[in-house]
Amino acid sequence: MQDNILQIMPAAGWVAVFDEDGEESAQGVVCFALVESAMKREVRAMVADGAQIGFADALPNFVRVQELDAFEDDEDEEEEDEDEEEDEA
């Protein structure tokens, strides 16, 4: 069944998070799309994939969509935890 994009909305400040060998990486979300397929509607994040734009959740290793600020805060907390563990050793 084909996905039909009904509407797109800006997504400034949002990232798609991917698992890269146990480490999380983020890619900026280009837009959110209101998509209709099989008689249901949902909002899906879209990211640039080379020269094309595609659905983030269709790419390998997709984990979630998150606000950029929250993703950066999570990374900062992980780095602080690692630094504390090194200091204790």
C-alpha positions in Angstrom: 0.0 0.0 0.0 1.3 3.4 -0.9 1.8 6.2 1.6 0.2 9.5 0.6 1.6 12.7 2.1 -1.3 15.0 2.9 0.7 17.8 4.5 4.2 18.7 5.6 5.2 20.8 8.5 8.5 22.4 9.5 10.6 20.5 12.0 13.2 23.0 13.2 14.9 21.8 16.4 14.1 18.1 16.0 16.4 15.1 15.2 16.1 11.5 14.2 18.2 9.3 16.4 20.0 6.2 15.0 21.9 3.4 16.7 25.4 3.2 15.2 27.2 0.2 16.7 25.9 0.9 20.2 26.3 4.7 20.0 23.5 7.0 19.3 23.8 9.6 16.5 21.4 12.3 15.4 20.4 13.6 12.0 18.3 16.7 11.6 14.7 16.2 10.7 13.8 18.2 7.5 10.0 18.1 8.1 7.1 16.2 9.6 4.7 14.7 7.2 1.0 13.9 7.8 0.8 10.5 6.0 -2.3 8.5 5.1 -1.9 4.8 4.3 -4.3 1.8 4.7 -7.0 4.1 5.9 -5.0 5.5 8.9 -3.2 8.7 9.4 0.1 9.3 11.2 2.8 11.9 11.5 6.2 10.7 10.4 9.6 12.5 10.4 11.5 13.0 7.2 15.3 13.3 6.8 17.7 14.0 4.0 19.1 10.8 2.6 21.7 11.7 0.1 20.0 13.8 -2.6 16.5 12.6 -1.6 14.2 13.1 1.4 12.8 10.0 3.0 11.0 8.8 6.1 13.4 8.5 9.0 11.7 5.4 10.4 12.3 3.6 7.1 16.1 3.9 7.4 18.2 1.2 9.1 19.0 1.6 12.8 16.2 4.2 13.4 15.5 4.5 17.1 13.3 7.6 17.7 12.6 11.3 17.0 13.6 13.7 19.7 14.0 17.4 20.3 17.6 18.5 19.6 18.0 20.2 23.0 16.9 17.0 24.8 19.3 14.9 22.7 22.2 17.2 23.5 21.3 17.2 27.2 21.3 13.4 27.2 24.8 13.3 25.6 26.1 15.8 28.1 24.8 13.7 31.0 26.4 10.6 29.6 29.8 12.4 29.2 29.6 13.6 32.8 28.8 10.1 34.0 31.8 8.7 32.1 34.1 11.5 33.5 32.9 10.7 37.1 33.6 7.0 36.6 37.1 7.7 35.3 37.7 10.0 38.3 36.6 7.2 40.7 39.0 4.6 39.1 
